[in-house]
Amino acid sequence: EKNGIQYVKGSGTGIWGGSDSFLFYNEQVENGDFSVQMLIHDFRNYNIHARGGIMIRDSNDPSAANVFVGAAGYQQGAVFQSRSAAGESTDHHKMIYVNNYNQFYVKLDKVNSVVTASYKAELGDEWIELGSVALRLTGRSVQVGRAVTAGSDYQYALETLQTKMYVVS
């Protein structure tokens, strides 16, 4: 962390299919209702499979149920994807171009088993919903944190986050 900005650098082949390979900087949170949000200050990886954002995950198992919202590589914009149950394939729900810098806010709201993903370009903007999904979470706690993948084992993705990720109960 430097001047209130956190730099998260990760590799891995991706957050996709039935098994994930990525850096997950996370903490355990009670499996209740909560909201988590963050500002993606900069994400300029030019691999179309690169991702950087926030994730709620059932466990640290590579095939765990999860939901992700964040920046897609090659300046593709905000992306929302999930794996609704362990071992299933990842569903790509929506991707929308935001700006040339892949700089925007993302948020996940969890109510019971339903998680809603949203984004906004500027702090004062209204949240724009990308969609919702029901997750099959198995424990009393879940993993919540920053997820970064380069989309390739042969390079790194650098995600620059301003301040911290906020978990709001």
XYZ file of C-alpha atoms in Angstrom:
169
model
C 0.000 0.000 0.000
C 1.307 3.432 -0.918
C -0.559 6.749 -0.444
C -3.866 4.962 0.200
C -3.602 2.889 -2.980
C -3.220 -0.887 -2.858
C -1.449 -2.719 -5.670
C -2.525 -6.319 -6.181
C -0.525 -8.344 -8.717
C -1.592 -11.822 -9.736
C -1.138 -14.475 -12.365
C -3.116 -17.545 -13.297
C -4.982 -18.865 -16.294
C -8.342 -17.409 -15.373
C -11.607 -17.302 -13.484
C -13.573 -19.494 -15.829
C -14.814 -22.999 -16.588
C -15.152 -25.496 -13.751
C -11.888 -24.604 -11.990
C -10.152 -21.262 -11.337
C -6.482 -20.203 -11.346
C -5.922 -16.705 -9.908
C -4.732 -14.642 -6.914
C -7.438 -14.278 -4.261
C -6.580 -11.817 -1.472
C -9.485 -12.533 0.880
C -10.954 -12.674 4.342
C -13.628 -14.830 5.952
C -17.000 -13.167 6.469
C -20.128 -14.558 8.134
C -22.492 -16.060 5.562
C -25.230 -13.471 6.125
C -26.477 -10.413 4.274
C -23.778 -7.880 3.349
C -22.518 -5.512 0.685
C -18.947 -5.192 -0.537
C -17.614 -2.478 -2.838
C -14.375 -1.018 -4.112
C -12.857 1.377 -6.618
C -10.780 -0.178 -9.369
C -8.317 2.650 -9.866
C -6.475 1.078 -12.793
C -6.575 -2.265 -14.604
C -4.713 -2.199 -17.898
C -3.958 -5.805 -18.769
C -4.251 -6.472 -22.497
C -5.248 -10.128 -22.286
C -8.985 -10.458 -22.953
C -9.213 -13.165 -20.253
C -7.588 -11.042 -17.518
C -9.844 -10.023 -14.613
C -9.479 -7.805 -11.560
C -12.233 -7.091 -9.047
C -14.132 -8.425 -6.050
C -15.402 -11.920 -5.403
C -17.594 -13.788 -2.941
C -16.547 -17.435 -2.830
C -17.801 -20.494 -0.926
C -14.250 -21.710 -0.229
C -10.715 -21.511 -1.591
C -11.221 -24.719 -3.561
C -10.528 -24.076 -7.305
C -14.017 -25.308 -8.269
C -15.956 -23.468 -5.492
C -19.196 -21.585 -6.074
C -18.461 -17.875 -6.566
C -19.630 -14.560 -7.942
C -17.290 -11.947 -9.433
C -17.647 -8.339 -10.572
C -14.725 -6.295 -11.818
C -12.673 -5.129 -14.769
C -12.051 -7.283 -17.817
C -8.705 -7.104 -19.596
C -8.094 -5.277 -22.855
C -10.228 -2.378 -21.580
C -13.436 -4.363 -22.098
C -15.110 -2.784 -19.065
C -17.170 -4.135 -16.170
C -17.812 -7.876 -16.143
C -20.206 -10.003 -14.051
C -19.777 -13.768 -13.875
C -20.512 -16.612 -11.463
C -20.390 -20.321 -10.709
C -23.636 -21.010 -8.863
C -22.510 -24.297 -7.274
C -19.220 -26.130 -6.724
C -17.980 -28.001 -9.783
C -20.328 -26.314 -12.244
C -19.134 -24.220 -15.178
C -18.766 -20.462 -14.831
C -21.555 -18.382 -16.376
C -20.687 -15.085 -18.056
C -23.697 -12.859 -17.330
C -22.776 -9.430 -18.657
C -19.927 -7.199 -19.777
C -20.265 -3.473 -20.467
C -17.715 -0.908 -21.615
C -17.198 1.860 -19.008
C -14.171 3.975 -20.012
C -10.699 3.823 -21.599
C -8.934 3.381 -18.254
C -10.954 0.489 -16.800
C -11.404 2.776 -13.782
C -14.744 2.449 -11.976
C -16.510 1.286 -8.818
C -17.911 -2.230 -8.353
C -20.270 -3.669 -5.752
C -21.725 -7.027 -4.715
C -24.871 -7.098 -2.538
C -25.654 -10.463 -0.890
C -29.159 -11.001 0.479
C -29.899 -14.576 1.572
C -28.502 -16.683 -1.297
C -28.909 -14.019 -4.018
C -25.981 -11.801 -5.031
C -26.471 -8.684 -7.169
C -23.557 -7.135 -9.081
C -23.392 -3.414 -9.905
C -20.946 -0.794 -11.142
C -20.700 2.980 -11.528
C -18.169 5.172 -13.333
C -17.898 8.032 -10.815
C -18.360 8.287 -7.044
C -21.485 10.475 -7.318
C -23.177 8.277 -9.964
C -26.052 5.897 -9.265
C -25.217 2.178 -9.212
C -26.016 0.373 -12.477
C -27.099 -3.233 -11.968
C -25.381 -5.889 -14.071
C -27.560 -8.741 -12.792
C -28.276 -11.157 -9.956
C -27.566 -14.809 -9.326
C -28.446 -17.389 -6.653
C -25.388 -19.065 -5.107
C -25.324 -22.423 -3.316
C -23.096 -21.573 -0.345
C -22.375 -24.438 2.038
C -20.822 -22.997 5.190
C -21.381 -20.539 8.010
C -18.754 -18.265 6.476
C -17.716 -17.248 2.955
C -14.521 -15.856 1.432
C -14.712 -12.215 0.302
C -11.881 -10.354 -1.376
C -9.933 -9.086 -4.347
C -9.517 -11.461 -7.278
C -6.860 -10.938 -9.964
C -5.879 -13.120 -12.909
C -3.731 -12.379 -15.941
C -5.587 -14.958 -18.033
C -2.207 -16.622 -18.665
C 0.492 -18.325 -16.597
C 3.122 -16.410 -18.555
C 2.328 -12.889 -17.401
C 1.024 -10.867 -14.472
C -2.015 -8.653 -14.124
C -1.666 -5.561 -11.956
C -4.805 -4.188 -10.381
C -4.524 -0.816 -8.681
C -7.147 -0.257 -6.007
C -7.703 3.060 -4.306
C -8.226 2.684 -0.540
C -9.648 -0.583 0.765
C -12.366 -2.938 -0.177
C -15.312 -2.163 2.097
C -17.575 -4.810 3.595
C -20.767 -3.121 4.749
C -23.157 -5.172 6.854
